[in-house]
Structures are given as structure tokens and as C-alpha cells.
Coordinates of C-alpha atoms in Angstrom, one line a residue:
M17 CA -39.0 -9.1 -42.4
A18 CA -39.5 -6.9 -46.2
A19 CA -41.3 -4.1 -44.4
S20 CA -37.8 -4.0 -41.7
R21 CA -35.4 -4.0 -44.5
A22 CA -37.5 -1.1 -46.6
A23 CA -37.8 1.3 -43.3
F24 CA -33.8 0.6 -42.3
F25 CA -33.3 1.5 -45.7
Q26 CA -35.6 4.1 -45.6
K27 CA -33.6 5.4 -42.5
S28 CA -30.5 5.2 -44.3
A29 CA -31.2 7.4 -47.1
Y30 CA -32.8 10.2 -45.3
S31 CA -29.6 10.1 -43.0
F32 CA -27.6 10.2 -46.2
V33 CA -29.6 13.1 -47.2
M34 CA -29.2 15.0 -43.9
L35 CA -25.7 14.9 -44.0
K36 CA -25.4 15.9 -47.5
E37 CA -27.2 19.2 -46.3
V38 CA -25.1 19.9 -43.1
T39 CA -22.0 19.9 -45.8
Q40 CA -23.3 21.7 -48.1
S41 CA -23.8 23.8 -45.4
V42 CA -20.1 24.5 -43.7
K43 CA -19.2 24.6 -47.4
A44 CA -21.2 27.6 -48.2
K45 CA -20.1 28.9 -44.7
L46 CA -16.8 28.8 -44.9
R47 CA -16.5 30.6 -48.5
T48 CA -17.5 33.8 -46.4
K49 CA -15.4 36.2 -45.5
A50 CA -15.9 34.8 -41.9
G51 CA -15.4 31.7 -43.2
K52 CA -11.9 31.9 -44.4
N53 CA -10.7 33.9 -41.9
L54 CA -11.7 31.4 -39.7
L55 CA -9.4 28.3 -42.0
T56 CA -7.0 31.5 -41.6
F57 CA -6.3 31.4 -38.2
L58 CA -6.7 27.6 -37.6
A59 CA -4.1 27.4 -40.2
F60 CA -1.9 29.9 -37.5
L61 CA -3.0 28.1 -34.6
C62 CA -1.7 24.6 -35.9
L63 CA 1.4 26.0 -37.2
S64 CA 2.4 27.8 -34.0
A65 CA 1.5 24.2 -32.0
V66 CA 4.1 23.2 -34.4
L67 CA 6.7 25.7 -33.7
W68 CA 5.9 25.6 -30.3
A69 CA 6.5 21.5 -29.7
V70 CA 10.2 22.1 -31.7
L71 CA 11.4 24.7 -29.5
V72 CA 10.0 22.4 -26.1
L73 CA 11.4 18.8 -27.4
N74 CA 14.9 20.7 -28.4
E75 CA 14.9 22.1 -24.8
D76 CA 17.3 20.5 -22.4
I77 CA 15.1 19.2 -19.2
Q78 CA 15.8 17.7 -16.4
R79 CA 13.8 14.2 -15.6
D80 CA 14.7 11.5 -12.9
V81 CA 14.2 8.1 -14.9
R82 CA 13.9 4.5 -14.0
C83 CA 16.3 2.1 -16.0
Q84 CA 15.8 -1.6 -16.6
V85 CA 19.1 -3.7 -16.3
K86 CA 19.8 -6.4 -18.3
V87 CA 23.2 -8.9 -18.6
T88 CA 23.8 -9.4 -22.4
H89 CA 25.9 -11.9 -24.3
K90 CA 25.9 -14.2 -21.2
P91 CA 27.2 -18.0 -21.5
D92 CA 24.5 -20.8 -21.5
S93 CA 26.7 -22.1 -18.8
I94 CA 27.4 -19.4 -16.4
T95 CA 25.0 -19.0 -13.5
I96 CA 24.3 -15.1 -12.1
V97 CA 23.8 -16.5 -8.2
S98 CA 23.5 -12.7 -7.0
E99 CA 20.4 -10.8 -7.1
L100 CA 20.3 -8.6 -10.3
P101 CA 18.7 -5.4 -9.4
E102 CA 15.4 -5.1 -10.9
A103 CA 16.2 -1.5 -12.0
I104 CA 18.4 1.8 -11.4
N105 CA 17.1 5.0 -10.8
V106 CA 19.1 7.8 -12.6
S107 CA 18.7 12.1 -12.7
V108 CA 19.1 12.9 -16.3
R109 CA 19.2 16.3 -17.9
T110 CA 18.6 15.9 -22.0
H111 CA 16.4 16.7 -25.0
G112 CA 13.2 16.5 -24.4
S113 CA 12.3 14.8 -27.5
Q114 CA 14.6 11.7 -25.9
I115 CA 12.3 11.9 -22.4
L116 CA 9.1 11.7 -24.7
K117 CA 10.5 8.8 -26.8
H118 CA 10.8 6.6 -23.8
K119 CA 7.0 7.5 -22.7
F120 CA 6.4 5.6 -26.0
T121 CA 8.4 3.1 -26.2
G122 CA 9.0 2.0 -22.2
E123 CA 11.6 2.4 -19.6
P124 CA 15.2 2.3 -21.2
C125 CA 17.3 -0.6 -21.0
V126 CA 20.6 -0.9 -19.6
D127 CA 22.3 -4.2 -21.4
I128 CA 25.1 -5.1 -19.1
D129 CA 27.4 -6.8 -21.8
F130 CA 29.0 -10.2 -20.1
R131 CA 32.3 -9.9 -22.2
T132 CA 33.4 -6.1 -21.0
F133 CA 32.4 -6.8 -17.2
H134 CA 33.5 -9.9 -16.0
R135 CA 36.5 -10.1 -14.0
G136 CA 37.2 -13.5 -12.7
N137 CA 33.8 -14.7 -11.0
R138 CA 31.8 -11.2 -10.8
I139 CA 30.7 -8.6 -13.1
S140 CA 31.7 -5.3 -11.7
L141 CA 30.7 -1.9 -12.9
G142 CA 31.7 1.6 -11.2
E143 CA 29.7 4.8 -11.4
T144 CA 31.6 6.1 -14.5
E145 CA 30.8 2.7 -16.0
L146 CA 26.5 2.8 -14.9
R147 CA 27.0 6.3 -16.3
G148 CA 28.2 5.6 -20.0
L149 CA 25.4 2.8 -20.2
V150 CA 22.8 5.3 -19.3
R151 CA 24.2 7.9 -21.7
T152 CA 23.4 5.7 -24.5
Q153 CA 19.8 5.2 -23.8
F154 CA 19.4 9.1 -24.2
G155 CA 22.3 10.4 -26.4
S156 CA 25.7 11.5 -26.0
D157 CA 24.7 15.1 -24.8
A158 CA 23.1 13.5 -21.9
Q159 CA 23.5 14.6 -18.8
V160 CA 23.7 12.0 -16.4
L161 CA 23.8 13.7 -12.5
S162 CA 23.1 10.5 -10.8
V163 CA 22.7 7.0 -10.5
T164 CA 21.1 5.0 -7.8
P165 CA 22.8 2.7 -7.0
D166 CA 26.3 3.8 -7.9
S167 CA 27.7 0.3 -8.8
I168 CA 26.8 -3.3 -9.3
N169 CA 28.6 -6.1 -8.5
M170 CA 27.2 -9.7 -9.3
Y171 CA 28.8 -13.4 -8.9
Y172 CA 28.5 -16.1 -11.5
T173 CA 29.2 -19.3 -11.7
D174 CA 30.0 -22.2 -13.7
R175 CA 29.6 -25.3 -11.5
K176 CA 27.0 -27.6 -11.7
P177 CA 23.8 -27.1 -9.6
V178 CA 23.7 -29.6 -6.3
M179 CA 19.9 -30.7 -5.5
L180 CA 18.4 -30.3 -2.2
P181 CA 15.0 -31.3 -0.6
I182 CA 13.1 -28.5 1.2
T183 CA 12.3 -28.0 5.1
I184 CA 9.6 -25.6 5.9
D185 CA 9.9 -23.5 8.7
A186 CA 6.6 -23.7 9.9
K187 CA 5.2 -22.2 13.9
I188 CA 1.3 -22.3 13.1
T189 CA -1.0 -22.3 16.2
T190 CA -4.6 -22.5 14.9
A191 CA -8.0 -20.9 17.3
T192 CA -9.9 -23.2 19.4
Q193 CA -12.6 -24.8 17.5
Y194 CA -9.7 -25.6 14.7
T195 CA -6.9 -27.6 13.8
L196 CA -4.0 -28.1 11.0
S197 CA -5.4 -31.0 8.5
H198 CA -1.4 -31.7 8.4
A199 CA 1.9 -30.0 8.2
P200 CA 2.3 -27.3 5.6
E201 CA 3.2 -28.8 2.7
S202 CA 4.9 -28.0 -0.6
A203 CA 4.0 -29.2 -4.5
T204 CA 8.1 -28.6 -4.7
D205 CA 9.8 -30.9 -2.9
S206 CA 13.5 -29.9 -3.9
V207 CA 15.3 -27.0 -5.3
L208 CA 18.9 -26.7 -7.4
V209 CA 21.6 -24.7 -5.6
Y210 CA 23.9 -23.0 -7.4
T211 CA 27.1 -21.9 -5.4
V212 CA 30.4 -19.9 -6.4
A213 CA 32.7 -22.4 -4.3
P214 CA 31.8 -26.0 -3.1
L215 CA 28.7 -26.3 -1.3
A216 CA 29.2 -26.9 2.5
S217 CA 28.8 -30.7 4.1
N218 CA 26.9 -30.0 6.8
I219 CA 24.3 -27.9 4.4
T220 CA 21.7 -30.2 3.4
T221 CA 18.4 -29.0 3.2
V222 CA 16.9 -25.3 2.1
Y223 CA 14.7 -23.6 4.2
T224 CA 11.7 -21.4 3.4
E225 CA 11.7 -18.1 5.3
P226 CA 9.7 -18.4 8.6
I227 CA 6.3 -18.9 8.3
R228 CA 4.1 -17.7 11.5
Y229 CA 0.0 -17.6 12.4
D230 CA -1.3 -17.5 15.5
N231 CA -4.9 -18.1 16.0
L232 CA -5.5 -19.1 12.3
D233 CA -9.0 -19.9 11.9
H234 CA -8.5 -20.6 7.8
S235 CA -6.8 -22.8 4.8
E236 CA -4.0 -20.5 3.7
K237 CA -2.0 -20.9 0.5
I238 CA 0.9 -18.4 0.3
K239 CA 4.5 -18.1 -1.5
V240 CA 7.2 -18.2 0.3
K241 CA 11.1 -17.1 -0.7
L242 CA 13.8 -19.6 -0.1
I243 CA 16.9 -19.0 2.2
A244 CA 19.6 -19.5 -0.3
P245 CA 23.0 -21.4 2.1
P246 CA 25.6 -18.7 2.4
P247 CA 28.1 -18.0 1.0
L248 CA 27.2 -16.5 -2.3
S249 CA 24.1 -19.0 -3.6
R250 CA 21.4 -19.5 -5.5
V251 CA 18.3 -21.2 -5.3
E252 CA 15.8 -22.0 -8.4
P253 CA 13.1 -22.0 -8.3
S254 CA 13.5 -18.8 -5.0
E255 CA 10.2 -19.6 -4.1
I256 CA 7.8 -21.9 -3.8
D257 CA 3.7 -22.1 -2.7
V258 CA 3.1 -23.5 0.9
D259 CA -0.4 -24.9 1.5
I260 CA -1.9 -24.8 5.2
Q261 CA -5.1 -26.5 5.9
V262 CA -7.1 -25.7 8.8
E263 CA -10.7 -27.4 9.3
S264 CA -12.6 -26.9 12.2
L265 CA -13.0 -29.6 15.2
I266 CA -16.4 -31.2 15.8
S267 CA -16.7 -32.5 19.7
K268 CA -18.0 -36.0 20.6
T269 CA -18.4 -38.5 22.9
R270 CA -17.7 -41.9 24.0
K271 CA -17.6 -44.5 26.9
V272 CA -14.4 -45.9 28.2
L273 CA -14.4 -49.8 30.7
V274 CA -12.3 -48.2 33.4
Q275 CA -9.4 -51.0 34.6
V276 CA -7.5 -51.0 37.6
K277 CA -4.1 -51.4 38.0
N278 CA -1.8 -51.7 41.2
A279 CA -4.4 -54.0 42.9
P280 CA -3.2 -55.9 45.7
A281 CA -2.5 -59.5 45.1
G282 CA -5.6 -61.7 45.8
T283 CA -7.9 -59.3 45.5
N284 CA -10.6 -58.1 42.9
I285 CA -11.6 -54.6 42.6
T286 CA -14.9 -53.3 41.0
T287 CA -15.0 -49.4 40.5
F288 CA -18.5 -47.4 40.2
P289 CA -19.4 -46.5 37.7
A290 CA -17.8 -49.2 35.8
M291 CA -17.9 -46.7 32.4
V292 CA -16.9 -43.3 32.2
E293 CA -17.3 -41.0 29.5
V294 CA -14.6 -39.2 27.4
T295 CA -14.9 -36.4 25.6
Y296 CA -12.8 -35.2 22.7
M297 CA -12.8 -33.4 19.3
V298 CA -12.0 -34.5 16.3
P299 CA -11.2 -32.8 12.9
M300 CA -14.3 -32.8 10.7
G301 CA -12.8 -34.6 8.1
L302 CA -11.9 -37.7 10.5
Y303 CA -15.0 -37.9 12.0
N304 CA -16.5 -40.6 10.8
E305 CA -12.7 -42.4 10.5
V306 CA -10.7 -42.0 14.0
L307 CA -12.6 -44.7 16.7
P308 CA -10.0 -44.4 19.2
E309 CA -8.8 -47.2 21.7
F310 CA -8.8 -44.7 25.1
L311 CA -7.5 -46.5 28.1
V312 CA -8.6 -45.2 31.5
E313 CA -7.6 -46.7 34.6
A314 CA -8.3 -46.2 38.5
D315 CA -4.8 -46.4 40.3
Y316 CA -5.7 -48.1 43.6
S317 CA -1.7 -47.2 44.7
G318 CA -3.0 -42.9 44.3
A319 CA -6.4 -43.6 46.5
R320 CA -6.6 -41.9 49.7
K321 CA -6.9 -43.6 52.7
G322 CA -10.5 -43.0 53.7
S323 CA -11.8 -41.8 50.7
G324 CA -13.1 -44.6 49.1
K325 CA -12.2 -43.0 45.4
L326 CA -9.7 -44.1 43.1
P327 CA -8.0 -41.6 40.6
L328 CA -8.5 -41.8 36.6
Q329 CA -5.7 -41.9 34.2
L330 CA -6.1 -41.2 30.8
T331 CA -3.9 -42.6 27.9
H332 CA -3.3 -43.9 24.3
V333 CA -4.8 -40.7 22.7
P334 CA -4.6 -40.3 19.3
D335 CA -2.3 -37.2 17.9
E336 CA -5.1 -36.1 15.8
L337 CA -7.5 -35.7 18.5
R338 CA -7.9 -32.1 20.5
N339 CA -8.9 -31.2 24.3
V340 CA -10.2 -34.9 25.4
Y341 CA -10.7 -35.4 28.9
I342 CA -12.3 -37.9 31.8
T343 CA -16.0 -36.3 32.5
T344 CA -15.1 -37.4 36.3
D345 CA -11.8 -37.7 38.1
S346 CA -12.1 -40.6 40.1
V347 CA -14.5 -43.1 40.6
S348 CA -15.8 -45.5 44.0
F349 CA -14.5 -48.8 44.1
V350 CA -14.9 -52.1 46.5
I351 CA -12.4 -54.0 47.1
E352 CA -13.0 -58.2 47.3
Q353 CA -11.5 -61.0 48.2
K354 CA -11.0 -63.8 45.7

């Protein structure tokens, strides 16, 4: 341990001596005529760079700039139901210093004062008013050449929101060997609806945007926007997470006793075989839970003359099973008098 410390201090001392020697060598060279000339050149170079920067920053330049939009001084009792644009795009001609300033401070923000621009149930700004707000961000000497969009109209309300349930609009098909574990669902089951006018009595739910999948073979968790009821309304939250659970199917087989129906009175009918196999596919998660009680019936009234066969029908099939079928479509039979 002591040896390693000594080596460390020795190395540090050597580095210090080397640095001191290099510093002294540089100082000696700068005292020479060539060194003094180099220092003079560097001083003039720095001065020229400063003067160039000042000239450039004071020149007028044209730039396309993205400006954020924010509504200020809005009462807490007010809710804006229209979509507030995230930003407006402006073409501005101003001093380079103004453009450079926003390069470091971030995107300029256009503040729309609610107290100034609200009229009735609407916040309205025309092109002239928008240009004036943009100019405040770039100085009074700035020229605003264009604004997109050229006007802003937003509706607001002071009505209390109505809570409505969510209906998930989903049409999903799975690949052959897969099935949905359950219908698509969301942890959010209801939302608040803000409206300018009273909500129509026939509006009882809020729908998601359509969810469409074909041949899905894996689970998905997606964000889906909600459709605000017309007219002039807003839902909070505006989107929800929808969980779509897909699982694989496993094939199973079960023997089921054949039951005869529509037999003539006073007769006894025996089928051969007495039991038939039913093949079906079950979701993996229900493999050990689902024990279906199938009903296989042989219909005597459907027998063809001289065929010696009874057609089979399968009923009592649980909804969660897929690809259910009997391995044979008919059975032989013998009819006896009781």
C-alpha cells in the first residue's frame, strides 16, 4: 500500500515538472519577435470575429419559425372544448440577434390573453391580431410576413361536465391457431364530457375511434382516441389504453354418447358406435378448466330409406371453443320393438 502511494506521488511530481517545463518553453517562445507577432495576429483575429458577429446579428434576416400557443388568464371555471393548435408557423424578418436568442431560449410562445380575446363562448383572433402577438416575440421592428393558420377560433364552456361510459368500437379477427382471451377492454370505463350546449338525450356513451385488426396472432396494448359527441364538445381524457389479449389454441378430443331423437313409439334404437369423438380447440388458459358437455343427437326422422344410417347433430357448444366438429357425420343403427 505504501509503495503504491509513493509511486503515485512520484508520478504526480514528474507530471508537474513536465508541465512546468512546457509552460516555460511556451512563454520563452512568445517573448520572441515571432511569438509577439503571433499574439498580435490572434488579437486582431478575435477582434475581427467580434465585429463580424455584431454586424451579422444586426442585419435583418428572414426565417420560418414555429411558435407555441398558450391561453393565459383563463378562469378556472372555463374549459376550452375546441382543439387548441399546438403551434403556429410564421415567416418573420427581423434582426439576427432576435433569431439567435430563440435558438438558445427555445421556441417562442404566443400568449393569447383570454380577457382580451373572448367573445360570447368563443376565443377569436384574426390575422391582424395574430401578427401583432407574434411581433411582440421578435421586437417592434420585426416584419411578420405570413402566419399559418391565419386565424384562431376556439369555443369554451362554463357548464359542468357529464360523465358517460366508454364503448370500445373494435372488430378483430385472429389467425387460425389463435383466439381473443376476452373482448378488448380498458381500465378507464368512463369519461367527462364538456359541452357548449346541453348534451342531447340520445347520447348515452362515448365511442373510441375504430379498432380494426385482421389475422392478429399476438397481444396488443394500444392508445386509442375518443370521439367527442357532436356538436362542440370535449372529452377528458381524450384517449385511453385498450388491452387486446390474444392466446393460442390447443386441440382436444372427447368421446360423447350418441342420443337418438324422433324414434318411433314402442321402439328402441341402438347406434353403432354408441359414442363418437368430438374434436375442438380451446384457449391455452382454459385447457384444464373447460370440460364441455356436448350433446350429439342422431335424428331418426332424417334417416334416408335403405341407408341404414342416422345423421348426427352437435349442440351445446360453449362460446369459447373453436373449430368444433364430430369426427363422423352419421352412425349405423338397429331398431328393435320394445
